[in-house]
Coordinates of C-alpha atoms in Angstrom, one line a residue:
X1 CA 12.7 28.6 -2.2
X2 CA 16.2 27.3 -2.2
X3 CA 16.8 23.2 -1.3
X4 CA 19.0 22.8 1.8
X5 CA 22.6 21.7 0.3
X6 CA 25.4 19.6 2.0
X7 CA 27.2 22.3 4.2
X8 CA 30.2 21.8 1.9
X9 CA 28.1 23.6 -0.9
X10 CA 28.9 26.7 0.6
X11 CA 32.8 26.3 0.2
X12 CA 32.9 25.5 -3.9
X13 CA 33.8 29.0 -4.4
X14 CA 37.4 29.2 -5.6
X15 CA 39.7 31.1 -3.1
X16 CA 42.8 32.9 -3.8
X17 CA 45.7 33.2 -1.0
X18 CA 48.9 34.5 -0.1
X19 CA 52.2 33.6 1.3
X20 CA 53.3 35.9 4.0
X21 CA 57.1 36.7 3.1
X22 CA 59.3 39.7 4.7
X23 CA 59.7 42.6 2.2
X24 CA 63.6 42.9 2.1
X25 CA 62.8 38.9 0.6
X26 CA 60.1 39.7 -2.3
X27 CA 62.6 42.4 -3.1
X28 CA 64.8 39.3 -4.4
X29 CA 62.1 36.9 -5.4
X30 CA 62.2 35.5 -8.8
X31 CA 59.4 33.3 -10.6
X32 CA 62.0 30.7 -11.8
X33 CA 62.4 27.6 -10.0
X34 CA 65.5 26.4 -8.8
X35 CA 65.9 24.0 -11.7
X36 CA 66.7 27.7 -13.5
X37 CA 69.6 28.6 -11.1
X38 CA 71.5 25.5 -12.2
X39 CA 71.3 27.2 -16.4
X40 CA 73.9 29.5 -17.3
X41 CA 72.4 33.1 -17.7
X42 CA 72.2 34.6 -21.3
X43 CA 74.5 37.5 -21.6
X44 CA 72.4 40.6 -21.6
X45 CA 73.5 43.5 -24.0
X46 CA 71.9 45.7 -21.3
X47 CA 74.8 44.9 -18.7
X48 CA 77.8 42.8 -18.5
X49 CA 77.9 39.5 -15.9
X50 CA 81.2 40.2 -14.0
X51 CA 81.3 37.0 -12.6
X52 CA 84.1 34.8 -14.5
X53 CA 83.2 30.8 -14.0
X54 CA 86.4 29.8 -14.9
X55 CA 87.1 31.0 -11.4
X56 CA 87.0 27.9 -8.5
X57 CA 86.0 30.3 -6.3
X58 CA 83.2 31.0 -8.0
X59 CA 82.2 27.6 -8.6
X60 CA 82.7 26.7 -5.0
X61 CA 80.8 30.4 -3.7
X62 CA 77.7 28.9 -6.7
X63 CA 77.6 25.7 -5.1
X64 CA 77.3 27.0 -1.5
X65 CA 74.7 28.9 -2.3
X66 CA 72.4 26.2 -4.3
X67 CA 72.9 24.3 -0.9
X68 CA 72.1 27.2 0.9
X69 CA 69.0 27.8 -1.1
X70 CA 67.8 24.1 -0.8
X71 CA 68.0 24.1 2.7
X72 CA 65.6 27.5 2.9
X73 CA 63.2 25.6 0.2
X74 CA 63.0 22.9 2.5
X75 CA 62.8 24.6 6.0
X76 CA 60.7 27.4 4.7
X77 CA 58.9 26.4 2.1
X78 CA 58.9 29.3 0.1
X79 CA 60.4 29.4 -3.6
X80 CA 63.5 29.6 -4.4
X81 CA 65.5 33.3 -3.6
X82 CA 66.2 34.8 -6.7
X83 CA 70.6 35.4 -7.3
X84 CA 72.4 38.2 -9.0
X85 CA 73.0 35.7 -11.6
X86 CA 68.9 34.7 -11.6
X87 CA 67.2 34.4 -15.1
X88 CA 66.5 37.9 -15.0
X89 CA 69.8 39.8 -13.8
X90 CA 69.5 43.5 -14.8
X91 CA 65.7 43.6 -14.2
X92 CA 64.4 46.2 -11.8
X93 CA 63.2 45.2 -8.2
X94 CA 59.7 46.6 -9.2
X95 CA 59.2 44.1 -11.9
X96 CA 60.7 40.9 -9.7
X97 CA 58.4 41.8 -7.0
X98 CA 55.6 41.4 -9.2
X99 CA 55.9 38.6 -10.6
X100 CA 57.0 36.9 -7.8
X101 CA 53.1 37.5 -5.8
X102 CA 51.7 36.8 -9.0
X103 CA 53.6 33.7 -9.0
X104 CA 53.0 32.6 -5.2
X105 CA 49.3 33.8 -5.4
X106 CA 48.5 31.4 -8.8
X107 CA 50.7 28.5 -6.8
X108 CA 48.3 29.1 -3.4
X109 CA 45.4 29.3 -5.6
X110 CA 46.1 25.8 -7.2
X111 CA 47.2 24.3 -3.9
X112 CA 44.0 25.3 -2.2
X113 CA 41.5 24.0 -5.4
X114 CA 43.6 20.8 -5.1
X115 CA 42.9 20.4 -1.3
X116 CA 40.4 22.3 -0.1
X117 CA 37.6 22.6 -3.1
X118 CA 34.6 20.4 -2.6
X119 CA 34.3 20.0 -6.4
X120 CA 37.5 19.0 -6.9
X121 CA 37.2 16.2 -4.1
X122 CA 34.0 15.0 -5.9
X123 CA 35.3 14.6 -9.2
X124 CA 38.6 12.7 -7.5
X125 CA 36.3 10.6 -4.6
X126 CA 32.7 10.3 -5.7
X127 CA 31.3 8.0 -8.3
X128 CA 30.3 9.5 -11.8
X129 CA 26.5 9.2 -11.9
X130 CA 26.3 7.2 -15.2
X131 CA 23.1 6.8 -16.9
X132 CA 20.8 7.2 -14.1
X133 CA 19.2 10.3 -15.1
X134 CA 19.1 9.7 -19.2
X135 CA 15.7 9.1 -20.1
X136 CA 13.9 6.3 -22.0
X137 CA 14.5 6.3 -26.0
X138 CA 10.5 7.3 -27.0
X139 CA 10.7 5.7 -30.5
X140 CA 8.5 8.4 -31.6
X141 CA 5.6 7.8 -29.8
X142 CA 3.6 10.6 -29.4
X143 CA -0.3 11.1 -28.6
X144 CA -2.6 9.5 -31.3
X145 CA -6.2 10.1 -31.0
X146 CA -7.8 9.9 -34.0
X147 CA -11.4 8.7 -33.8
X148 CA -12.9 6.8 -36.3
X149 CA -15.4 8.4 -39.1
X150 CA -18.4 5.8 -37.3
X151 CA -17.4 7.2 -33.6
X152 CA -18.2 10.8 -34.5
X153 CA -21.3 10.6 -36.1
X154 CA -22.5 8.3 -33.2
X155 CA -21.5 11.9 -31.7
X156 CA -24.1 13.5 -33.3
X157 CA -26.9 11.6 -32.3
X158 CA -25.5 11.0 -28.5
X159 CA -24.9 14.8 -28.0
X160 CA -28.4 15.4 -28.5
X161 CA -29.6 12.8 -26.6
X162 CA -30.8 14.6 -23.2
X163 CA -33.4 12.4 -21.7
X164 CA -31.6 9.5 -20.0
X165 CA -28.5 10.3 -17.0
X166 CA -26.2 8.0 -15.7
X167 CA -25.2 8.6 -11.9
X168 CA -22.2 7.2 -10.5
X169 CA -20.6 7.1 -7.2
X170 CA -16.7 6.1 -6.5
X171 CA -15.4 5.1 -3.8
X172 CA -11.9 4.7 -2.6
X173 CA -9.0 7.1 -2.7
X174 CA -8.0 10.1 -5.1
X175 CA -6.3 7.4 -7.6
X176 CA -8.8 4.7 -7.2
X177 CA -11.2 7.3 -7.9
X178 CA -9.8 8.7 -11.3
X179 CA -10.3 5.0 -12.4
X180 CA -13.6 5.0 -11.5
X181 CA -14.1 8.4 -13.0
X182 CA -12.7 6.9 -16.3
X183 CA -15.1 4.0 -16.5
X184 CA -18.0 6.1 -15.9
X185 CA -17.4 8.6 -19.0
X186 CA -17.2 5.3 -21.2
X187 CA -20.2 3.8 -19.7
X188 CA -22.3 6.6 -20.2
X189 CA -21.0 6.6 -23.9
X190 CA -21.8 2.7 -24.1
X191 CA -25.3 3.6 -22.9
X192 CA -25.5 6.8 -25.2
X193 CA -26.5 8.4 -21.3
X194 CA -25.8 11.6 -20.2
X195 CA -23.3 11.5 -17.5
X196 CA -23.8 13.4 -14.4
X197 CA -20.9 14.5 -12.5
X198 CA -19.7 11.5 -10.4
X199 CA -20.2 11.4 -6.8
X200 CA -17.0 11.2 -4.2
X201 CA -18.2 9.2 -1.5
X202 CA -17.0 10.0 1.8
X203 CA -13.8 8.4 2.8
X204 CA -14.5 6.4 6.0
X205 CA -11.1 6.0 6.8
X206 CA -9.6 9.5 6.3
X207 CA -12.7 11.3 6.5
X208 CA -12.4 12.9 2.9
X209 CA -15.8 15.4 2.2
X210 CA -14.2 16.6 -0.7
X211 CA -16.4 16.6 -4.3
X212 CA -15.5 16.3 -7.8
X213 CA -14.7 20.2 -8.3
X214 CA -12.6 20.5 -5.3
X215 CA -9.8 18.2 -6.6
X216 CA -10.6 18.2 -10.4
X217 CA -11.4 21.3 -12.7
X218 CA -15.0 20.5 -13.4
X219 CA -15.3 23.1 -16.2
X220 CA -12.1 21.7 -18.0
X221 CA -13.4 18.1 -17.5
X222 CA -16.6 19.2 -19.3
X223 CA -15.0 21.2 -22.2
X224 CA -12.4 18.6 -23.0
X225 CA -15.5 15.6 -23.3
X226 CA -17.4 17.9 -25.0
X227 CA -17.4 15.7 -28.5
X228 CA -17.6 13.0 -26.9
X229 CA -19.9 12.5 -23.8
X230 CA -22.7 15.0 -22.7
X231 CA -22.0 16.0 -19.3
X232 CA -24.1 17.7 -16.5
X233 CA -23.2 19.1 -13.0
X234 CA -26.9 18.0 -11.5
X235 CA -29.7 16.0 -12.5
X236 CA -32.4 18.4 -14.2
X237 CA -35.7 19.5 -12.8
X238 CA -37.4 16.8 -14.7
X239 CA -35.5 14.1 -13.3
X240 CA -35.1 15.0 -9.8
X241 CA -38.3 13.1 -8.6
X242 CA -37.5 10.1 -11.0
X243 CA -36.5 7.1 -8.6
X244 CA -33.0 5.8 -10.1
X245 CA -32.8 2.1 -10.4
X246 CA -29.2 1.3 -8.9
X247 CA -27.5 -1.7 -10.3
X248 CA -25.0 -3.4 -7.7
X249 CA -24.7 -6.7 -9.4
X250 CA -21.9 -5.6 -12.2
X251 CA -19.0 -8.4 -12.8
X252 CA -15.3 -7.7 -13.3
X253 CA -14.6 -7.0 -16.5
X254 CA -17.8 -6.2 -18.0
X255 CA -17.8 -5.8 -21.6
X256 CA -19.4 -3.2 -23.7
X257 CA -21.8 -5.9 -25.0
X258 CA -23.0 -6.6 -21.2
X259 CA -23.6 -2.9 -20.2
X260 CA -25.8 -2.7 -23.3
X261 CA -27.7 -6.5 -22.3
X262 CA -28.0 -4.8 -18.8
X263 CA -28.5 -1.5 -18.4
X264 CA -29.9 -0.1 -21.7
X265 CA -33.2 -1.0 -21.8
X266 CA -33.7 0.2 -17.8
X267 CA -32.1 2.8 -18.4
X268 CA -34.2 4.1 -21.1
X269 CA -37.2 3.1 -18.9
X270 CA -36.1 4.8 -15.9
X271 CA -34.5 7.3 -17.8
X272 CA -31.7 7.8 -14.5
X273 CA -29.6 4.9 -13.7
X274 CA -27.7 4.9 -10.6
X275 CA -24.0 2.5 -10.4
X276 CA -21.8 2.4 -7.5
X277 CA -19.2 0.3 -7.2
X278 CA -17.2 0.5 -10.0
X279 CA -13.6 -0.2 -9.5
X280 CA -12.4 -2.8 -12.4
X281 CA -15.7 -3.5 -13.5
X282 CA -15.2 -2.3 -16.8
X283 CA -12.8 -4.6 -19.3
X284 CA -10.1 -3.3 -20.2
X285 CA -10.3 -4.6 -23.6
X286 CA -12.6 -2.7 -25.1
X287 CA -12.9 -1.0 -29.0
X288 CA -10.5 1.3 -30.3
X289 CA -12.4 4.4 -29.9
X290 CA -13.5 3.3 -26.3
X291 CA -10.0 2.8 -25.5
X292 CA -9.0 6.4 -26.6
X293 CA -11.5 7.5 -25.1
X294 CA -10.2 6.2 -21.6
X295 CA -6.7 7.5 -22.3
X296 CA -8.6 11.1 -23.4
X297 CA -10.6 11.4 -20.0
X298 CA -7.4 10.1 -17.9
X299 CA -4.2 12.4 -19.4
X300 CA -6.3 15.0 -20.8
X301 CA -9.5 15.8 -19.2
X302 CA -9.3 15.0 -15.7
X303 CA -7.3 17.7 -14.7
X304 CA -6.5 18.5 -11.0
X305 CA -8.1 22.0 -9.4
X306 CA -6.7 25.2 -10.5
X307 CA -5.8 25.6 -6.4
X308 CA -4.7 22.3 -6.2
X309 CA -2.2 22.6 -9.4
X310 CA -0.8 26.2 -8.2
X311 CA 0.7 24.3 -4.8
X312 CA 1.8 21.4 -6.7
X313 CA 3.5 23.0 -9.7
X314 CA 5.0 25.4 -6.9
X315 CA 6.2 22.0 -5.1
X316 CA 7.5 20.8 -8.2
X317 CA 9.3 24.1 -9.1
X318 CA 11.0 24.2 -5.5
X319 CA 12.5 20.3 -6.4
X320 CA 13.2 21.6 -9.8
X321 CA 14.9 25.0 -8.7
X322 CA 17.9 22.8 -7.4
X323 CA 18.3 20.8 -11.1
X324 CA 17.4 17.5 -11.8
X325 CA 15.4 15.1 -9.0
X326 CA 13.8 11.3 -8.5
X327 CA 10.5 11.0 -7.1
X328 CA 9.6 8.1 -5.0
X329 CA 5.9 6.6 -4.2
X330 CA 6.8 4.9 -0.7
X331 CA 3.7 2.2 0.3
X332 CA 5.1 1.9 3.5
X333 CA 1.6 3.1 5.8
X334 CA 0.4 1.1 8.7
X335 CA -2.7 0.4 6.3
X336 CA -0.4 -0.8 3.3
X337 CA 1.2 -3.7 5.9
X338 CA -2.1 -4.8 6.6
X339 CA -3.6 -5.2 3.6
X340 CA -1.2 -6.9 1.7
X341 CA -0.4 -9.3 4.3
X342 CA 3.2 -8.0 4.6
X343 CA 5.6 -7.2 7.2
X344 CA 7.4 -3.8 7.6
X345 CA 10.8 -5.6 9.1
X346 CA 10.9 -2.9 11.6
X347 CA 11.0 -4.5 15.0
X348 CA 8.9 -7.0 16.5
X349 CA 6.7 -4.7 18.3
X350 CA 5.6 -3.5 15.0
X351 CA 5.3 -6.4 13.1
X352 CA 3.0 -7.4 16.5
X353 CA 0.6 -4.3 15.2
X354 CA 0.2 -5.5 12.0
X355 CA -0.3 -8.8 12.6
X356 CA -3.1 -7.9 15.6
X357 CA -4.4 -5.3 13.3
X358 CA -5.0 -8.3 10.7
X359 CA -6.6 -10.8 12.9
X360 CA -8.9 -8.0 14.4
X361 CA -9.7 -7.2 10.3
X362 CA -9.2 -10.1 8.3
X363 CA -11.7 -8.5 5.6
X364 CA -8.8 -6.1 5.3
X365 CA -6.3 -8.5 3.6
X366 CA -6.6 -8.1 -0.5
X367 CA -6.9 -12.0 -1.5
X368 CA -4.4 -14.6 -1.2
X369 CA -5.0 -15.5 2.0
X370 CA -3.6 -19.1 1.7
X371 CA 0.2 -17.2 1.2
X372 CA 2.4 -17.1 4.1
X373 CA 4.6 -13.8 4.6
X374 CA 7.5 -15.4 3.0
X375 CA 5.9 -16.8 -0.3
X376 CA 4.5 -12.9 -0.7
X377 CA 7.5 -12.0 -0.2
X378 CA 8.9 -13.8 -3.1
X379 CA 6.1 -13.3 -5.0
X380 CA 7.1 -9.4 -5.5
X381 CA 3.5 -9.0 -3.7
X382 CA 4.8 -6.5 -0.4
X383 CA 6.0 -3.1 -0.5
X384 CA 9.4 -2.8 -0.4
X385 CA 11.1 -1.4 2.7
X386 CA 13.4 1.5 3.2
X387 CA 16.6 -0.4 3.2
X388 CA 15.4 -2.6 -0.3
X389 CA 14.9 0.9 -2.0
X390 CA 18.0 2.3 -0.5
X391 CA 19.9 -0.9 -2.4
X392 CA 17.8 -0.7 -5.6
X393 CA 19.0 2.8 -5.9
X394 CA 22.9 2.5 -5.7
X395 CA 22.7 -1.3 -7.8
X396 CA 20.8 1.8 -10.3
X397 CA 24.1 4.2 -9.7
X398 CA 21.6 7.0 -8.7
X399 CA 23.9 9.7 -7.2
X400 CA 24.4 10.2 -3.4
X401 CA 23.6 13.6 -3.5
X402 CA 20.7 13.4 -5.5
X403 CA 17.5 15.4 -4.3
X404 CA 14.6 12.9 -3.9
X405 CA 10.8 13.8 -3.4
X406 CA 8.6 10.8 -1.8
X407 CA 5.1 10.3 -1.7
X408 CA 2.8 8.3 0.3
X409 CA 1.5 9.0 3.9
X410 CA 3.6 9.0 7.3
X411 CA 5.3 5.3 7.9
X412 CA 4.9 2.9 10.2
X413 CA 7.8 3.6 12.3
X414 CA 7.9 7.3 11.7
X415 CA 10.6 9.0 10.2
X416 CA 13.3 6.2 11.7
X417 CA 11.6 3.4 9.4
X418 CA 13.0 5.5 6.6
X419 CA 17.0 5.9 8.1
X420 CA 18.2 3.8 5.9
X421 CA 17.1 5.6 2.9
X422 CA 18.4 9.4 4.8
X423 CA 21.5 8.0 5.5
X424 CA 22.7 7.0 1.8
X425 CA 20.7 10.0 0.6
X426 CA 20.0 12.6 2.8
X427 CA 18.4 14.9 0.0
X428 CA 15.1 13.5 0.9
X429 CA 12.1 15.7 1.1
X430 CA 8.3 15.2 1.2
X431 CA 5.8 18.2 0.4
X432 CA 5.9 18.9 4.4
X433 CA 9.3 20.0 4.1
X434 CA 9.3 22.0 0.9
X435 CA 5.7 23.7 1.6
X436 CA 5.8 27.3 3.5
X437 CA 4.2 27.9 6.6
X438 CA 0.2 27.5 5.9
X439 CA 0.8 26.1 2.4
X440 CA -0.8 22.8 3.2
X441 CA -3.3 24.2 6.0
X442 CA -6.2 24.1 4.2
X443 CA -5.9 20.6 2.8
X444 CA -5.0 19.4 6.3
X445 CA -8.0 17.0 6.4
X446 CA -8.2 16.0 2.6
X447 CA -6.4 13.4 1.8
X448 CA -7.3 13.7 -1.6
X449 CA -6.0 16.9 -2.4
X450 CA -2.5 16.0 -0.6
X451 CA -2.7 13.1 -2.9
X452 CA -3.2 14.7 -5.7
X453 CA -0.3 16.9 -4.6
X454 CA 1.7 14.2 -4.4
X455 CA 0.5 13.2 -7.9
X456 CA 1.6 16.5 -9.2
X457 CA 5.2 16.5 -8.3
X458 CA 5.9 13.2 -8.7
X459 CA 4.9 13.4 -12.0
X460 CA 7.5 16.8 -13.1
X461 CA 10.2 14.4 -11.5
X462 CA 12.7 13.1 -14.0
X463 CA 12.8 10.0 -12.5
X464 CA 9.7 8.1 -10.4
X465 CA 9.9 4.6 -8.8
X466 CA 7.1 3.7 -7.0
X467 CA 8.2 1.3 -4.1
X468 CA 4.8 -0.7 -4.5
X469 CA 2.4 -1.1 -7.6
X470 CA -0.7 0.4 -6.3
X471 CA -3.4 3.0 -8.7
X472 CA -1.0 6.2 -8.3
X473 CA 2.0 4.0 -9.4
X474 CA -0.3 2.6 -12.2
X475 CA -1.8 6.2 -13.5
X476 CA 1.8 8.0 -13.0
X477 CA 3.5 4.8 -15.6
X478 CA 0.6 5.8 -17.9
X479 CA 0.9 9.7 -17.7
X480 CA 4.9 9.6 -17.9
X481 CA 5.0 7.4 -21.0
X482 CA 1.5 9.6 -22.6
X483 CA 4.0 12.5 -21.7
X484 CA 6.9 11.5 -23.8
X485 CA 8.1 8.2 -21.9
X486 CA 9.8 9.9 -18.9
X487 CA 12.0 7.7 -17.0
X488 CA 9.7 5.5 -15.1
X489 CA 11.1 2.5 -13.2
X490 CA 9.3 -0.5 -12.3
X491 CA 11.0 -2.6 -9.6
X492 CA 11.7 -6.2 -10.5
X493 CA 10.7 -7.2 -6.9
X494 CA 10.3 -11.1 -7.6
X495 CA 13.6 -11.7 -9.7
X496 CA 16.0 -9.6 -7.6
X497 CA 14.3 -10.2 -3.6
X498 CA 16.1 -13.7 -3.9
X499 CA 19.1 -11.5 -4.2
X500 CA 18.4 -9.0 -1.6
X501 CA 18.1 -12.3 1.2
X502 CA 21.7 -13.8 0.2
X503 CA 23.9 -12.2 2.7
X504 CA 27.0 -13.9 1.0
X505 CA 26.6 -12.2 -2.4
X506 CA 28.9 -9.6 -3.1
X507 CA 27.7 -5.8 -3.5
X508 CA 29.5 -4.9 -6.8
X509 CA 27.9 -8.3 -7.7
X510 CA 24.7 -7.2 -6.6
X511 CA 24.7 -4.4 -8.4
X512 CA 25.4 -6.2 -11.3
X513 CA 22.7 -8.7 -11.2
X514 CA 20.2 -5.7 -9.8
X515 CA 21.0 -3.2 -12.5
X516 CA 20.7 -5.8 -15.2
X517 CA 17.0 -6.8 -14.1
X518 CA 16.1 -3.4 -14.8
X519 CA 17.1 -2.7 -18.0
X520 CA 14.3 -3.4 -20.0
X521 CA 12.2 -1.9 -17.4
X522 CA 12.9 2.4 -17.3
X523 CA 9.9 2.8 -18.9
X524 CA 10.7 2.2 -22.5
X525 CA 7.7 2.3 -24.8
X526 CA 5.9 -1.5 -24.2
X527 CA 3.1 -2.3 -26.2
X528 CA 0.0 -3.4 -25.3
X529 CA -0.7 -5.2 -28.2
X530 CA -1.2 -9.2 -26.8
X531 CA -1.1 -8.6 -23.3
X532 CA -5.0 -8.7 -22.4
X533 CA -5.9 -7.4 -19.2
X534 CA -3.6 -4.6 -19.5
X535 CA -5.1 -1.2 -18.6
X536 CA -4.6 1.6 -21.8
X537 CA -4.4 4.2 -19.4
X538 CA -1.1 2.3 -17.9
X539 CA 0.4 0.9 -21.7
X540 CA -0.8 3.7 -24.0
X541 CA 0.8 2.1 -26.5
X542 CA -0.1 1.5 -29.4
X543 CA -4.2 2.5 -29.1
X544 CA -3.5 5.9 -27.7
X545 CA 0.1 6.8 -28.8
X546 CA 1.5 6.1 -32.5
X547 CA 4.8 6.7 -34.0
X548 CA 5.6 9.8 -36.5
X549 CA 5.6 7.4 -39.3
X550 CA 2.3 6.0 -38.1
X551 CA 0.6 9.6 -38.3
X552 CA 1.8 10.4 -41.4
X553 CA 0.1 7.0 -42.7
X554 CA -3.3 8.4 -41.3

């Protein structure tokens, strides 16, 4: 499937066209300008000039005519009439004529490239596109998972291990669920359990039914954790009357140390142990084999359906069929507003809904209650809006006519919340617009699959931004930088919003100040090393990537 392109996309071809002159005129025509009338002719051994310039006459008949001949140059426009004294006197009227098209034709095909060719006015009007597209220097990084000599003999003894299952339910959207799905392999590992496969409870909001094999491939999640964690598709016969004891009482950031305090010896009582609930309960500083464990199940095993990844990679191809393209993850859902206690900036009437919606909900808003709009504002802690991307991206020089995929669900406001953004960069599609008729049908009313969709061909994009944090911003940072560091950018929101709210500020200074916040932030290798509390599945670095001089040391 071909993009739609600017309607001046159909005009680049090069055209060539004539001059309409009467015949008795090409007849006469010559290729030299009328610079070349004013130079004295080189006598020709082929025939004798019988003119004599020592003659007044003659002078005065030669400057008649350049007169003459300047006056037809300017009211016709045509080039200058060759004389019987021209730079080519005893040559035949067959060879004049043919240079002479040959000359008009190359002259109307330079006039109409100059004028009329849309790459030529790009090259003389538009701004070059700069670095926007070059991607992040990787330092070498590259995929590192070497597991200690102590971690795979605890294999052994794990592997065989088939009497105690851990069940797990996660909640949430597709993203949020990955996470959970992540924890819940290194759990069971902690707990030396086998791991059944988790649970997708039903999404109350978008009414999801969809189970772990209709978004991920189940048999490549099993073969690809084979070494590492047993893993079963249903409880076995023996176990299907056993009563599991289900735990709701696990804290934030629960170490491995807990889990064992915990659950291990109920666990090996009960012999099924049932956990729900378990979004960010697991630290996130945990040993170096747990951690690349987490990084194995998150970029390697949990791989989308084999369905799911035909549509996306087709997505993908149809962004990729027209060269490079920028993804963007826009948070901008009447949900989103809600939540984070944010405004869309729309009109009144809709920041009315939110704020109704709120006070109707307040179990809704995500913490920080005490902040009013504005400090969240500064606080980089709201989405940003349609115009505030639309200025992040030309402060980043990305090109007008760039070709830009977004993400996310259907924005408060409809599609006019997002003119701002069409208007500076009306290459903006969403998988609606590049999937054939019936493509998305059958995931109509799963709002996983279309996330994971989304997921897909955001992450083939050369460049993503996400417009608001969030778990698909957070997995997508992780996956591009596990993939080779593809251009990932992170919006500064808290330095440069006190920039977007001074009206007096100049836009090339804007720019300025906007590109420079982001320079250290296109998603560059950044190590996790001394930042606790950073997930490895979003800074691979250094536990689950090393450098080529690192793996030659190992």
């Amino acid at each position: 499937m071909t993009l739609p392109k600017n309607s001046n996309s159909s005009s680049t071809k090069k055209k060539v066209s004539y001059i309409s002159v009467p015949s008795q005129i090409i007849n006469s025509l010559s290729s030299s300008s009328l610079q070349s009338l004013l130079v004295s002719p080189k006598k020709s051994s082929r025939c004798t000039n019988r003119f004599s310039y020592r003659n007044p006459r003659i002078w005065f008949l030669t400057l008649f005519l350049v007169s003459l001949f300047g006056m037809l140059k300017l009211g016709l426009n045509v080039d200058p009439i060759s004389l019987p004294f021209s730079r080519y006197p005893c040559s035949t009227g067959s060879f004049d004529e043919h240079h002479a098209v040959s000359h008009l034709a190359f002259a109307s095909k330079n006039d109409t490239q100059s004028s009329s060719s849309p790459e030529h006015r790009k090259n003389e009007t538009l701004p070059t596109e700069g670095d926007f597209w070059k991607q992040p220097d990787g330092l070498g990084f590259k995929p590192c998972l070497g597991f200690s000599r102590q971690y795979r003999k605890d294999s052994n003894s794990i592997l065989k291990n088939r009497w105690k299952y851990l069940l797990v339910v996660v909640a949430g959207g597709m993203n949020q669920q990955r996470n959970q799905i992540v924890d819940a392999v290194i759990m069971a590992r902690i707990l030396g359990a086998s791991l059944v496969v988790p649970v997708l409870q039903v999404n109350v909001i978008w009414g999801d039914e969809s189970e772990f094999a209709d978004i991920f491939d189940l048999e490549h999640f099993k073969n690809v954790l084979a070494d590492d964690v047993h893993i079963v598709s249903s409880l076995p016969s023996t176990h299907v009357m056993t009563r599991p004891v289900e735990e709701k009482r696990t804290p934030l950031h629960a170490s491995p140390q807990w889990i064992r305090a915990h659950y291990l010896k109920r666990i090996n009582r009960e012999r099924v142990l049932l956990l729900r609930g378990l979004d960010s309960r697991l630290s996130n500083d945990l040993p170096s084999d747990l951690q690349k464990l987490r990084c194995k199940v998150a970029f390697e095993a949990l791989r989308f359906s084999p369905r799911i990844l035909e549509l996306g990679n087709k997505l993908a191809s149809r962004m990729l069929s027209e060269g490079q393209y920028l993804s963007l993850h826009l948070r901008m859902e009447k949900d989103v507003w809600v939540r984070t206690g944010c405004l869309p900036g729309l009109t009144p009437e809709y920041d009315e809904i939110v704020n109704s919606e709120r006070q109707r909900h307040p179990e809704l808003l995500t913490g920080r209650s005490n902040m009013t709009y504005n400090e969240r504002k500064l606080a980089g802690l709201c989405p940003l809006t349609a115009l505030e991307v639309t200025r992040l991206l030309k402060a980043l020089e990305a090109p007008k006519d760039a070709r830009i995929y977004w993400a996310g669900g259907e924005p408060l406001g409809g599609k006019e919340a997002l003119e701002p953004l069409t208007k500076e960069f009306p290459h903006l599609y969403n998988k609606h617009d590049l999937a054939l008729p019936g493509e998305l049908e059958p995931f109509a009313k799963k709002a996983s699959v279309m996330a994971a969709i989304d997921y897909i061909v955001c992450e083939k994009s050369d460049v993503f931004i996400p417009s608001h944090g969030g778990n698909m911003g957070h997995a997508l940072q992780g996956q591009r930088a596990y993939a080779g560091h593809k251009k990932y950018i992170t919006p500064n929101k808290r330095h440069m919003l006190p920039y977007f709210m001074n009206a007096s500020l100049p836009e090339s200074e804007f720019n300025r100040i906007v590109k420079d916040l982001h320079r250290e932030s296109l998603g560059q290798p950044e190590l996790r090393t001394g930042r606790g509390g950073k997930d490895v599945t979003k800074h691979p670095v250094s536990e689950c990537m090393c450098s080529d001089r690192q793996q030659q040391q190992q």
